[in-house]
Amino acid sequence: MASSSTHPSFIPLPLAFFLLSLFQLSFAARQLSQLAQHQATLLHYHNGPLISGKISVNLIWYGNFKPSQRAIITDFITSLSSSSPPQAQPSVATWWKTTQKYYRLAKSNPSLSLSLGSQILDDKYSLGKTLTQKQIVNLASRGGRRNAVNVVLTAADVAVDGFCMSRCGTHGSSKSGRINGKNYKFAYIWVGNSETQCPGQCAWPFHQPVYGPQTAALAAPNGDVGVDGMVINLASLLAGTATNPFGSGYYQGPAGAGLEAGSACAGLYGKGAYPGYAGELLVDPATGGSYNAHGANGRKYLVPALYDPTTTSCSTLV
């Protein structure tokens, strides 16, 4: 099994210019400078296939996750579908509809339906507590590989190559071998729980940033800084997977390290957002949690702005 190019979800930090000199990430520099200058970004379509049809989102839980933590993620996946129980507005399902605009512009099958698929629990750390990218792909291959996106979620005590230093998660594709005489690729995502390793980098704005203005952290809508932060990164990577699953869809910049539907709008969550300020958000009067989208089972989530290809701008729900 060979992995193809991966697309990282970089650190959504305010005033991340301080990070640039530290990590020397040319991709992050390009991304953040564009956001700071409020320049329109044009994501080009590279004529490759997009994910369409009825797609199962399979979850591979690696390490120790509490049932309450798993419920936050599974409810989010369920919330993506407009066929889920009605959600108050603004909703996760409405947020996800922005991705349909890419399909219409590509003149491809506009039908994409995501649903929660199978779940695999590896709470015995079968590969240890330090993982390489190759091992992430191996874990992802445990899920079904047809009509599916396999999501690897690593617990707070699992170190992954590049985690915190240059990425909060990745998405990519890998060969699944021959199925019914045909060669297939499957799409995968990895997201790590940053609660103990780098919440100021991968769970902002629910934790004070490592660099930049030390404004007060916002309360996490589901009361879990690490997992609510995972939702933000998972949401961005799902959008990137749908619109650029195999590295030949919508992106700007070099293949494998370009801006995508979610990463082009990193750090923007509500009206008036700018580096260091998440924007005008809704606040749950009962918990004080900040959010911008309602989900299934009464959940509330903070989802990132998505790049709207019809307006060439970052679109927020609130």
PDB file of C-alpha atoms in Angstrom:
ATOM      1  CA  MET A   1       0.000   0.000   0.000  1.00  0.00           C
ATOM      2  CA  ALA A   2       1.495   3.346  -1.006  1.00  0.00           C
ATOM      3  CA  SER A   3       0.408   6.730   0.263  1.00  0.00           C
ATOM      4  CA  SER A   4      -0.096   9.599  -2.131  1.00  0.00           C
ATOM      5  CA  SER A   5       0.296  13.267  -1.280  1.00  0.00           C
ATOM      6  CA  THR A   6      -1.180  14.533   1.963  1.00  0.00           C
ATOM      7  CA  HIS A   7      -2.659  17.902   2.744  1.00  0.00           C
ATOM      8  CA  PRO A   8      -1.967  19.282   6.218  1.00  0.00           C
ATOM      9  CA  SER A   9      -4.282  21.274   8.420  1.00  0.00           C
ATOM     10  CA  PHE A  10      -1.925  23.919   9.692  1.00  0.00           C
ATOM     11  CA  ILE A  11      -1.996  25.731  12.996  1.00  0.00           C
ATOM     12  CA  PRO A  12      -5.004  28.070  13.305  1.00  0.00           C
ATOM     13  CA  LEU A  13      -3.214  30.541  15.546  1.00  0.00           C
ATOM     14  CA  PRO A  14      -3.832  34.270  15.800  1.00  0.00           C
ATOM     15  CA  LEU A  15      -0.963  36.478  14.656  1.00  0.00           C
ATOM     16  CA  ALA A  16       0.857  33.390  13.515  1.00  0.00           C
ATOM     17  CA  PHE A  17       3.539  35.555  11.968  1.00  0.00           C
ATOM     18  CA  PHE A  18       5.515  34.691  15.099  1.00  0.00           C
ATOM     19  CA  LEU A  19       5.291  31.047  14.152  1.00  0.00           C
ATOM     20  CA  LEU A  20       6.680  31.623  10.711  1.00  0.00           C
ATOM     21  CA  SER A  21      10.154  32.510  11.901  1.00  0.00           C
ATOM     22  CA  LEU A  22      10.041  29.614  14.351  1.00  0.00           C
ATOM     23  CA  PHE A  23       8.887  26.868  12.025  1.00  0.00           C
ATOM     24  CA  GLN A  24       9.793  28.399   8.644  1.00  0.00           C
ATOM     25  CA  LEU A  25       6.707  27.007   6.980  1.00  0.00           C
ATOM     26  CA  SER A  26       6.494  28.534   3.543  1.00  0.00           C
ATOM     27  CA  PHE A  27       2.967  27.214   3.014  1.00  0.00           C
ATOM     28  CA  ALA A  28       1.761  28.691   6.284  1.00  0.00           C
ATOM     29  CA  ALA A  29       3.452  31.964   5.430  1.00  0.00           C
ATOM     30  CA  ARG A  30       1.612  32.170   2.128  1.00  0.00           C
ATOM     31  CA  GLN A  31      -1.686  31.209   3.734  1.00  0.00           C
ATOM     32  CA  LEU A  32      -1.480  33.638   6.631  1.00  0.00           C
ATOM     33  CA  SER A  33      -0.151  36.560   4.620  1.00  0.00           C
ATOM     34  CA  GLN A  34      -3.092  36.241   2.265  1.00  0.00           C
ATOM     35  CA  LEU A  35      -5.527  36.213   5.137  1.00  0.00           C
ATOM     36  CA  ALA A  36      -3.894  39.178   6.827  1.00  0.00           C
ATOM     37  CA  GLN A  37      -4.047  41.227   3.653  1.00  0.00           C
ATOM     38  CA  HIS A  38      -7.658  40.148   2.996  1.00  0.00           C
ATOM     39  CA  GLN A  39      -6.789  39.223  -0.557  1.00  0.00           C
ATOM     40  CA  ALA A  40      -9.196  37.106  -2.541  1.00  0.00           C
ATOM     41  CA  THR A  41      -7.870  33.630  -3.182  1.00  0.00           C
ATOM     42  CA  LEU A  42      -8.867  31.764  -6.293  1.00  0.00           C
ATOM     43  CA  LEU A  43      -8.902  28.002  -5.889  1.00  0.00           C
ATOM     44  CA  HIS A  44      -8.301  26.463  -9.284  1.00  0.00           C
ATOM     45  CA  TYR A  45      -9.944  23.241 -10.422  1.00  0.00           C
ATOM     46  CA  HIS A  46      -7.380  20.769 -11.715  1.00  0.00           C
ATOM     47  CA  ASN A  47      -9.917  18.530 -13.480  1.00  0.00           C
ATOM     48  CA  GLY A  48      -9.592  15.598 -11.110  1.00  0.00           C
ATOM     49  CA  PRO A  49     -12.410  13.578  -9.537  1.00  0.00           C
ATOM     50  CA  LEU A  50     -14.361  14.802  -6.538  1.00  0.00           C
ATOM     51  CA  ILE A  51     -15.957  12.498  -4.004  1.00  0.00           C
ATOM     52  CA  SER A  52     -19.617  11.960  -4.823  1.00  0.00           C
ATOM     53  CA  GLY A  53     -22.475   9.603  -4.062  1.00  0.00           C
ATOM     54  CA  LYS A  54     -23.313   8.061  -0.717  1.00  0.00           C
ATOM     55  CA  ILE A  55     -20.127   8.121   1.339  1.00  0.00           C
ATOM     56  CA  SER A  56     -19.591   6.536   4.746  1.00  0.00           C
ATOM     57  CA  VAL A  57     -17.325   8.334   7.196  1.00  0.00           C
ATOM     58  CA  ASN A  58     -15.592   5.540   9.108  1.00  0.00           C
ATOM     59  CA  LEU A  59     -13.912   6.429  12.396  1.00  0.00           C
ATOM     60  CA  ILE A  60     -10.773   4.710  13.696  1.00  0.00           C
ATOM     61  CA  TRP A  61     -10.277   5.687  17.350  1.00  0.00           C
ATOM     62  CA  TYR A  62      -6.650   5.206  18.327  1.00  0.00           C
ATOM     63  CA  GLY A  63      -5.961   5.409  22.043  1.00  0.00           C
ATOM     64  CA  ASN A  64      -8.152   6.205  24.994  1.00  0.00           C
ATOM     65  CA  PHE A  65     -11.273   8.230  24.240  1.00  0.00           C
ATOM     66  CA  LYS A  66     -14.141   8.584  26.682  1.00  0.00           C
ATOM     67  CA  PRO A  67     -17.614   7.698  25.392  1.00  0.00           C
ATOM     68  CA  SER A  68     -18.588  11.357  25.845  1.00  0.00           C
ATOM     69  CA  GLN A  69     -15.695  12.410  23.616  1.00  0.00           C
ATOM     70  CA  ARG A  70     -16.637   9.944  20.909  1.00  0.00           C
ATOM     71  CA  ALA A  71     -20.212  11.217  21.033  1.00  0.00           C
ATOM     72  CA  ILE A  72     -19.082  14.779  20.250  1.00  0.00           C
ATOM     73  CA  ILE A  73     -17.407  13.584  17.041  1.00  0.00           C
ATOM     74  CA  THR A  74     -20.088  11.124  15.961  1.00  0.00           C
ATOM     75  CA  ASP A  75     -22.820  13.719  16.455  1.00  0.00           C
ATOM     76  CA  PHE A  76     -20.797  16.127  14.321  1.00  0.00           C
ATOM     77  CA  ILE A  77     -20.566  13.625  11.467  1.00  0.00           C
ATOM     78  CA  THR A  78     -24.306  13.013  11.713  1.00  0.00           C
ATOM     79  CA  SER A  79     -24.890  16.777  11.657  1.00  0.00           C
ATOM     80  CA  LEU A  80     -23.329  17.124   8.204  1.00  0.00           C
ATOM     81  CA  SER A  81     -26.363  15.585   6.532  1.00  0.00           C
ATOM     82  CA  SER A  82     -29.451  17.666   5.886  1.00  0.00           C
ATOM     83  CA  SER A  83     -31.434  14.438   6.234  1.00  0.00           C
ATOM     84  CA  SER A  84     -30.476  14.186   9.900  1.00  0.00           C
ATOM     85  CA  PRO A  85     -33.047  15.341  12.485  1.00  0.00           C
ATOM     86  CA  PRO A  86     -33.844  19.040  11.919  1.00  0.00           C
ATOM     87  CA  GLN A  87     -31.197  21.358  13.283  1.00  0.00           C
ATOM     88  CA  ALA A  88     -31.741  24.907  14.492  1.00  0.00           C
ATOM     89  CA  GLN A  89     -30.157  27.571  12.300  1.00  0.00           C
ATOM     90  CA  PRO A  90     -27.393  28.299  11.606  1.00  0.00           C
ATOM     91  CA  SER A  91     -26.569  24.620  11.284  1.00  0.00           C
ATOM     92  CA  VAL A  92     -23.675  22.313  10.488  1.00  0.00           C
ATOM     93  CA  ALA A  93     -25.683  20.992   7.514  1.00  0.00           C
ATOM     94  CA  THR A  94     -26.037  24.521   6.105  1.00  0.00           C
ATOM     95  CA  TRP A  95     -22.301  25.087   6.569  1.00  0.00           C
ATOM     96  CA  TRP A  96     -21.539  21.888   4.658  1.00  0.00           C
ATOM     97  CA  LYS A  97     -23.716  22.938   1.695  1.00  0.00           C
ATOM     98  CA  THR A  98     -20.993  25.386   0.640  1.00  0.00           C
ATOM     99  CA  THR A  99     -19.038  22.392  -0.690  1.00  0.00           C
ATOM    100  CA  GLN A 100     -21.827  21.688  -3.205  1.00  0.00           C
ATOM    101  CA  LYS A 101     -20.882  24.862  -5.071  1.00  0.00           C
ATOM    102  CA  TYR A 102     -17.586  23.249  -6.052  1.00  0.00           C
ATOM    103  CA  TYR A 103     -19.422  20.339  -7.631  1.00  0.00           C
ATOM    104  CA  ARG A 104     -21.666  22.592  -9.683  1.00  0.00           C
ATOM    105  CA  LEU A 105     -18.691  24.568 -10.979  1.00  0.00           C
ATOM    106  CA  ALA A 106     -16.899  21.350 -11.880  1.00  0.00           C
ATOM    107  CA  LYS A 107     -20.031  20.155 -13.701  1.00  0.00           C
ATOM    108  CA  SER A 108     -19.711  16.844 -11.907  1.00  0.00           C
ATOM    109  CA  ASN A 109     -22.269  14.813 -10.032  1.00  0.00           C
ATOM    110  CA  PRO A 110     -23.510  17.292  -7.410  1.00  0.00           C
ATOM    111  CA  SER A 111     -24.802  14.556  -5.147  1.00  0.00           C
ATOM    112  CA  LEU A 112     -22.644  13.969  -2.083  1.00  0.00           C
ATOM    113  CA  SER A 113     -24.190  12.432   0.991  1.00  0.00           C
ATOM    114  CA  LEU A 114     -22.058  11.789   4.068  1.00  0.00           C
ATOM    115  CA  SER A 115     -23.189   9.460   6.823  1.00  0.00           C
ATOM    116  CA  LEU A 116     -21.621   7.945   9.898  1.00  0.00           C
ATOM    117  CA  GLY A 117     -20.151   4.570   8.999  1.00  0.00           C
ATOM    118  CA  SER A 118     -18.342   1.960  11.053  1.00  0.00           C
ATOM    119  CA  GLN A 119     -16.221   2.656  14.115  1.00  0.00           C
ATOM    120  CA  ILE A 120     -13.063   0.819  15.123  1.00  0.00           C
ATOM    121  CA  LEU A 121     -11.659   1.181  18.630  1.00  0.00           C
ATOM    122  CA  ASP A 122      -7.960   0.582  19.202  1.00  0.00           C
ATOM    123  CA  ASP A 123      -7.665   1.562  22.847  1.00  0.00           C
ATOM    124  CA  LYS A 124      -4.727  -0.793  23.417  1.00  0.00           C
ATOM    125  CA  TYR A 125      -2.338   1.337  21.328  1.00  0.00           C
ATOM    126  CA  SER A 126      -1.492  -1.567  19.007  1.00  0.00           C
ATOM    127  CA  LEU A 127       1.205   0.474  17.217  1.00  0.00           C
ATOM    128  CA  GLY A 128       2.533   2.246  20.304  1.00  0.00           C
ATOM    129  CA  LYS A 129       2.159   5.853  21.354  1.00  0.00           C
ATOM    130  CA  THR A 130       4.446   7.390  18.719  1.00  0.00           C
ATOM    131  CA  LEU A 131       3.205   7.135  15.138  1.00  0.00           C
ATOM    132  CA  THR A 132       4.645   7.899  11.725  1.00  0.00           C
ATOM    133  CA  GLN A 133       2.612   9.072   8.753  1.00  0.00           C
ATOM    134  CA  LYS A 134       2.946   5.586   7.252  1.00  0.00           C
ATOM    135  CA  GLN A 135       1.382   4.110  10.368  1.00  0.00           C
ATOM    136  CA  ILE A 136      -1.475   6.615  10.141  1.00  0.00           C
ATOM    137  CA  VAL A 137      -2.192   5.335   6.624  1.00  0.00           C
ATOM    138  CA  ASN A 138      -2.028   1.759   7.893  1.00  0.00           C
ATOM    139  CA  LEU A 139      -4.588   2.600  10.568  1.00  0.00           C
ATOM    140  CA  ALA A 140      -6.799   4.321   8.004  1.00  0.00           C
ATOM    141  CA  SER A 141      -6.735   1.199   5.831  1.00  0.00           C
ATOM    142  CA  ARG A 142      -8.544  -0.723   8.562  1.00  0.00           C
ATOM    143  CA  GLY A 143     -11.793   0.949   7.570  1.00  0.00           C
ATOM    144  CA  GLY A 144     -13.844   0.144   4.489  1.00  0.00           C
ATOM    145  CA  ARG A 145     -12.156   1.464   1.362  1.00  0.00           C
ATOM    146  CA  ARG A 146     -15.001   1.806  -1.130  1.00  0.00           C
ATOM    147  CA  ASN A 147     -17.432   4.704  -1.006  1.00  0.00           C
ATOM    148  CA  ALA A 148     -15.826   5.815   2.232  1.00  0.00           C
ATOM    149  CA  VAL A 149     -13.603   8.353   3.935  1.00  0.00           C
ATOM    150  CA  ASN A 150     -11.614   6.820   6.775  1.00  0.00           C
ATOM    151  CA  VAL A 151     -10.835   9.128   9.681  1.00  0.00           C
ATOM    152  CA  VAL A 152      -8.068   8.295  12.166  1.00  0.00           C
ATOM    153  CA  LEU A 153      -8.461  10.088  15.497  1.00  0.00           C
ATOM    154  CA  THR A 154      -5.501   9.905  17.884  1.00  0.00           C
ATOM    155  CA  ALA A 155      -5.839  10.402  21.627  1.00  0.00           C
ATOM    156  CA  ALA A 156      -4.189  13.139  23.662  1.00  0.00           C
ATOM    157  CA  ASP A 157      -1.284  10.907  24.731  1.00  0.00           C
ATOM    158  CA  VAL A 158      -0.357   9.834  21.197  1.00  0.00           C
ATOM    159  CA  ALA A 159       2.492  11.614  19.416  1.00  0.00           C
ATOM    160  CA  VAL A 160       2.323  11.749  15.621  1.00  0.00           C
ATOM    161  CA  ASP A 161       5.140  12.807  13.320  1.00  0.00           C
ATOM    162  CA  GLY A 162       4.757  16.544  12.679  1.00  0.00           C
ATOM    163  CA  PHE A 163       1.879  16.991  15.142  1.00  0.00           C
ATOM    164  CA  CYS A 164       1.943  20.439  16.767  1.00  0.00           C
ATOM    165  CA  MET A 165       5.144  21.414  14.962  1.00  0.00           C
ATOM    166  CA  SER A 166       3.648  21.808  11.504  1.00  0.00           C
ATOM    167  CA  ARG A 167       0.133  20.385  11.485  1.00  0.00           C
ATOM    168  CA  CYS A 168      -2.938  19.567  13.511  1.00  0.00           C
ATOM    169  CA  GLY A 169      -4.135  16.943  11.047  1.00  0.00           C
ATOM    170  CA  THR A 170      -3.837  15.809   7.446  1.00  0.00           C
ATOM    171  CA  HIS A 171      -5.873  14.347   4.643  1.00  0.00           C
ATOM    172  CA  GLY A 172      -4.714  12.311   1.694  1.00  0.00           C
ATOM    173  CA  SER A 173      -5.309   9.163  -0.291  1.00  0.00           C
ATOM    174  CA  SER A 174      -3.795   5.726  -0.610  1.00  0.00           C
ATOM    175  CA  LYS A 175      -4.105   2.747  -2.910  1.00  0.00           C
ATOM    176  CA  SER A 176      -6.610   0.194  -1.711  1.00  0.00           C
ATOM    177  CA  GLY A 177      -5.600  -2.521  -4.147  1.00  0.00           C
ATOM    178  CA  ARG A 178      -7.775  -4.282  -6.695  1.00  0.00           C
ATOM    179  CA  ILE A 179     -11.458  -4.642  -5.912  1.00  0.00           C
ATOM    180  CA  ASN A 180     -13.582  -6.599  -8.379  1.00  0.00           C
ATOM    181  CA  GLY A 181     -10.776  -6.356 -10.925  1.00  0.00           C
ATOM    182  CA  LYS A 182     -10.336  -2.579 -10.631  1.00  0.00           C
ATOM    183  CA  ASN A 183      -7.735  -0.466  -8.857  1.00  0.00           C
ATOM    184  CA  TYR A 184      -9.115   1.975  -6.311  1.00  0.00           C
ATOM    185  CA  LYS A 185      -7.865   4.716  -4.059  1.00  0.00           C
ATOM    186  CA  PHE A 186      -9.419   5.586  -0.747  1.00  0.00           C
ATOM    187  CA  ALA A 187      -9.422   8.940   1.005  1.00  0.00           C
ATOM    188  CA  TYR A 188      -8.356   9.297   4.614  1.00  0.00           C
ATOM    189  CA  ILE A 189      -8.051  11.954   7.298  1.00  0.00           C
ATOM    190  CA  TRP A 190      -6.036  12.102  10.491  1.00  0.00           C
ATOM    191  CA  VAL A 191      -6.705  14.512  13.370  1.00  0.00           C
ATOM    192  CA  GLY A 192      -4.974  14.522  16.758  1.00  0.00           C
ATOM    193  CA  ASN A 193      -6.260  15.554  20.181  1.00  0.00           C
ATOM    194  CA  SER A 194      -4.027  18.454  21.179  1.00  0.00           C
ATOM    195  CA  GLU A 195      -5.359  18.946  24.731  1.00  0.00           C
ATOM    196  CA  THR A 196      -2.098  18.087  26.520  1.00  0.00           C
ATOM    197  CA  GLN A 197       0.454  18.525  23.726  1.00  0.00           C
ATOM    198  CA  CYS A 198      -0.353  21.834  22.034  1.00  0.00           C
ATOM    199  CA  PRO A 199      -3.825  23.267  22.747  1.00  0.00           C
ATOM    200  CA  GLY A 200      -2.515  26.764  22.122  1.00  0.00           C
ATOM    201  CA  GLN A 201      -1.707  25.748  18.574  1.00  0.00           C
ATOM    202  CA  CYS A 202      -4.382  23.252  17.530  1.00  0.00           C
ATOM    203  CA  ALA A 203      -7.319  24.050  19.840  1.00  0.00           C
ATOM    204  CA  TRP A 204      -7.418  27.857  19.530  1.00  0.00           C
ATOM    205  CA  PRO A 205      -9.705  29.747  20.209  1.00  0.00           C
ATOM    206  CA  PHE A 206     -10.584  27.395  23.100  1.00  0.00           C
ATOM    207  CA  HIS A 207      -7.110  27.868  24.578  1.00  0.00           C
ATOM    208  CA  GLN A 208      -4.849  30.882  24.788  1.00  0.00           C
ATOM    209  CA  PRO A 209      -2.447  30.981  21.855  1.00  0.00           C
ATOM    210  CA  VAL A 210       1.226  30.275  22.285  1.00  0.00           C
ATOM    211  CA  TYR A 211       2.100  33.414  20.328  1.00  0.00           C
ATOM    212  CA  GLY A 212       0.371  36.696  19.625  1.00  0.00           C
ATOM    213  CA  PRO A 213      -2.113  38.639  21.750  1.00  0.00           C
ATOM    214  CA  GLN A 214      -3.045  36.767  24.907  1.00  0.00           C
ATOM    215  CA  THR A 215      -6.768  37.349  24.738  1.00  0.00           C
ATOM    216  CA  ALA A 216      -9.042  35.232  26.898  1.00  0.00           C
ATOM    217  CA  ALA A 217      -9.801  31.779  25.548  1.00  0.00           C
ATOM    218  CA  LEU A 218     -13.372  31.031  24.543  1.00  0.00           C
ATOM    219  CA  ALA A 219     -15.348  28.328  26.308  1.00  0.00           C
ATOM    220  CA  ALA A 220     -15.621  25.127  24.268  1.00  0.00           C
ATOM    221  CA  PRO A 221     -19.231  24.478  23.209  1.00  0.00           C
ATOM    222  CA  ASN A 222     -19.154  20.835  24.316  1.00  0.00           C
ATOM    223  CA  GLY A 223     -16.960  21.398  27.349  1.00  0.00           C
ATOM    224  CA  ASP A 224     -13.917  19.608  25.943  1.00  0.00           C
ATOM    225  CA  VAL A 225     -11.073  21.801  24.701  1.00  0.00           C
ATOM    226  CA  GLY A 226      -9.238  18.981  22.970  1.00  0.00           C
ATOM    227  CA  VAL A 227     -12.183  17.366  21.200  1.00  0.00           C
ATOM    228  CA  ASP A 228     -13.920  20.640  20.310  1.00  0.00           C
ATOM    229  CA  GLY A 229     -10.589  21.635  18.786  1.00  0.00           C
ATOM    230  CA  MET A 230     -10.525  18.342  16.885  1.00  0.00           C
ATOM    231  CA  VAL A 231     -13.933  19.178  15.416  1.00  0.00           C
ATOM    232  CA  ILE A 232     -12.555  22.408  13.949  1.00  0.00           C
ATOM    233  CA  ASN A 233      -9.664  20.618  12.250  1.00  0.00           C
ATOM    234  CA  LEU A 234     -11.802  17.665  11.170  1.00  0.00           C
ATOM    235  CA  ALA A 235     -14.334  20.024   9.610  1.00  0.00           C
ATOM    236  CA  SER A 236     -11.654  21.816   7.600  1.00  0.00           C
ATOM    237  CA  LEU A 237     -10.109  18.547   6.440  1.00  0.00           C
ATOM    238  CA  LEU A 238     -13.470  17.060   5.459  1.00  0.00           C
ATOM    239  CA  ALA A 239     -14.072  20.069   3.222  1.00  0.00           C
ATOM    240  CA  GLY A 240     -10.617  19.617   1.708  1.00  0.00           C
ATOM    241  CA  THR A 241     -11.227  15.910   1.201  1.00  0.00           C
ATOM    242  CA  ALA A 242     -14.549  16.448  -0.566  1.00  0.00           C
ATOM    243  CA  THR A 243     -13.201  19.091  -2.946  1.00  0.00           C
ATOM    244  CA  ASN A 244      -9.648  17.797  -3.404  1.00  0.00           C
ATOM    245  CA  PRO A 245      -9.624  14.109  -2.444  1.00  0.00           C
ATOM    246  CA  PHE A 246      -6.774  12.889  -4.647  1.00  0.00           C
ATOM    247  CA  GLY A 247      -4.674  16.024  -5.126  1.00  0.00           C
ATOM    248  CA  SER A 248      -6.239  16.951  -8.476  1.00  0.00           C
ATOM    249  CA  GLY A 249      -9.373  18.825  -7.420  1.00  0.00           C
ATOM    250  CA  TYR A 250      -9.694  22.379  -6.110  1.00  0.00           C
ATOM    251  CA  TYR A 251      -6.609  24.008  -4.613  1.00  0.00           C
ATOM    252  CA  GLN A 252      -4.191  26.891  -5.082  1.00  0.00           C
ATOM    253  CA  GLY A 253      -0.443  26.534  -4.898  1.00  0.00           C
ATOM    254  CA  PRO A 254       1.808  23.490  -5.188  1.00  0.00           C
ATOM    255  CA  ALA A 255       0.182  20.083  -5.368  1.00  0.00           C
ATOM    256  CA  GLY A 256       0.143  18.425  -1.977  1.00  0.00           C
ATOM    257  CA  ALA A 257       0.668  21.679  -0.086  1.00  0.00           C
ATOM    258  CA  GLY A 258      -1.912  24.038  -1.529  1.00  0.00           C
ATOM    259  CA  LEU A 259      -4.704  26.066  -0.012  1.00  0.00           C
ATOM    260  CA  GLU A 260      -8.046  24.288  -0.009  1.00  0.00           C
ATOM    261  CA  ALA A 261     -11.688  25.001   0.805  1.00  0.00           C
ATOM    262  CA  GLY A 262     -11.083  25.020   4.544  1.00  0.00           C
ATOM    263  CA  SER A 263      -7.397  25.881   4.927  1.00  0.00           C
ATOM    264  CA  ALA A 264      -7.782  29.020   2.786  1.00  0.00           C
ATOM    265  CA  CYS A 265      -9.926  30.465   5.596  1.00  0.00           C
ATOM    266  CA  ALA A 266      -8.026  29.247   8.658  1.00  0.00           C
ATOM    267  CA  GLY A 267      -8.743  31.134  11.886  1.00  0.00           C
ATOM    268  CA  LEU A 268     -11.962  32.740  10.647  1.00  0.00           C
ATOM    269  CA  TYR A 269     -15.199  31.747  12.377  1.00  0.00           C
ATOM    270  CA  GLY A 270     -17.541  34.720  12.473  1.00  0.00           C
ATOM    271  CA  LYS A 271     -18.191  38.198  11.149  1.00  0.00           C
ATOM    272  CA  GLY A 272     -15.317  40.608  11.650  1.00  0.00           C
ATOM    273  CA  ALA A 273     -12.715  37.907  12.281  1.00  0.00           C
ATOM    274  CA  TYR A 274      -9.037  38.711  11.901  1.00  0.00           C
ATOM    275  CA  PRO A 275      -5.785  37.130  13.147  1.00  0.00           C
ATOM    276  CA  GLY A 276      -6.170  36.893  16.911  1.00  0.00           C
ATOM    277  CA  TYR A 277      -9.951  37.351  16.907  1.00  0.00           C
ATOM    278  CA  ALA A 278     -12.308  34.514  15.958  1.00  0.00           C
ATOM    279  CA  GLY A 279     -15.146  36.873  15.032  1.00  0.00           C
ATOM    280  CA  GLU A 280     -18.637  37.550  16.357  1.00  0.00           C
ATOM    281  CA  LEU A 281     -19.941  34.231  17.619  1.00  0.00           C
ATOM    282  CA  LEU A 282     -23.027  32.884  19.345  1.00  0.00           C
ATOM    283  CA  VAL A 283     -22.810  32.087  23.054  1.00  0.00           C
ATOM    284  CA  ASP A 284     -24.784  29.383  24.828  1.00  0.00           C
ATOM    285  CA  PRO A 285     -26.374  31.102  27.846  1.00  0.00           C
ATOM    286  CA  ALA A 286     -26.399  27.847  29.810  1.00  0.00           C
ATOM    287  CA  THR A 287     -22.750  26.878  29.376  1.00  0.00           C
ATOM    288  CA  GLY A 288     -21.040  30.024  28.118  1.00  0.00           C
ATOM    289  CA  GLY A 289     -19.671  28.019  25.182  1.00  0.00           C
ATOM    290  CA  SER A 290     -18.968  29.892  21.931  1.00  0.00           C
ATOM    291  CA  TYR A 291     -20.291  28.395  18.715  1.00  0.00           C
ATOM    292  CA  ASN A 292     -21.557  29.223  15.235  1.00  0.00           C
ATOM    293  CA  ALA A 293     -23.491  26.098  14.244  1.00  0.00           C
ATOM    294  CA  HIS A 294     -26.215  23.877  15.669  1.00  0.00           C
ATOM    295  CA  GLY A 295     -25.887  20.140  15.212  1.00  0.00           C
ATOM    296  CA  ALA A 296     -27.667  16.867  15.807  1.00  0.00           C
ATOM    297  CA  ASN A 297     -28.903  15.890  19.262  1.00  0.00           C
ATOM    298  CA  GLY A 298     -28.883  19.495  20.422  1.00  0.00           C
ATOM    299  CA  ARG A 299     -25.123  19.855  19.954  1.00  0.00           C
ATOM    300  CA  LYS A 300     -23.400  23.142  19.271  1.00  0.00           C
ATOM    301  CA  TYR A 301     -20.164  23.400  17.294  1.00  0.00           C
ATOM    302  CA  LEU A 302     -17.602  25.909  16.119  1.00  0.00           C
ATOM    303  CA  VAL A 303     -16.853  25.307  12.444  1.00  0.00           C
ATOM    304  CA  PRO A 304     -14.337  27.227  10.311  1.00  0.00           C
ATOM    305  CA  ALA A 305     -15.219  29.530   7.459  1.00  0.00           C
ATOM    306  CA  LEU A 306     -15.189  27.862   4.059  1.00  0.00           C
ATOM    307  CA  TYR A 307     -13.964  29.406   0.848  1.00  0.00           C
ATOM    308  CA  ASP A 308     -16.965  30.142  -1.378  1.00  0.00           C
ATOM    309  CA  PRO A 309     -15.902  29.687  -5.025  1.00  0.00           C
ATOM    310  CA  THR A 310     -18.872  31.683  -6.303  1.00  0.00           C
ATOM    311  CA  THR A 311     -17.977  34.816  -4.339  1.00  0.00           C
ATOM    312  CA  THR A 312     -14.184  34.170  -4.112  1.00  0.00           C
ATOM    313  CA  SER A 313     -14.308  34.928  -0.411  1.00  0.00           C
ATOM    314  CA  CYS A 314     -14.401  33.179   2.943  1.00  0.00           C
ATOM    315  CA  SER A 315     -17.974  32.503   4.034  1.00  0.00           C
ATOM    316  CA  THR A 316     -18.994  32.297   7.710  1.00  0.00           C
ATOM    317  CA  LEU A 317     -22.315  31.197   9.164  1.00  0.00           C
ATOM    318  CA  VAL A 318     -22.573  34.146  11.556  1.00  0.00           C
TER     319      VAL A 318
END
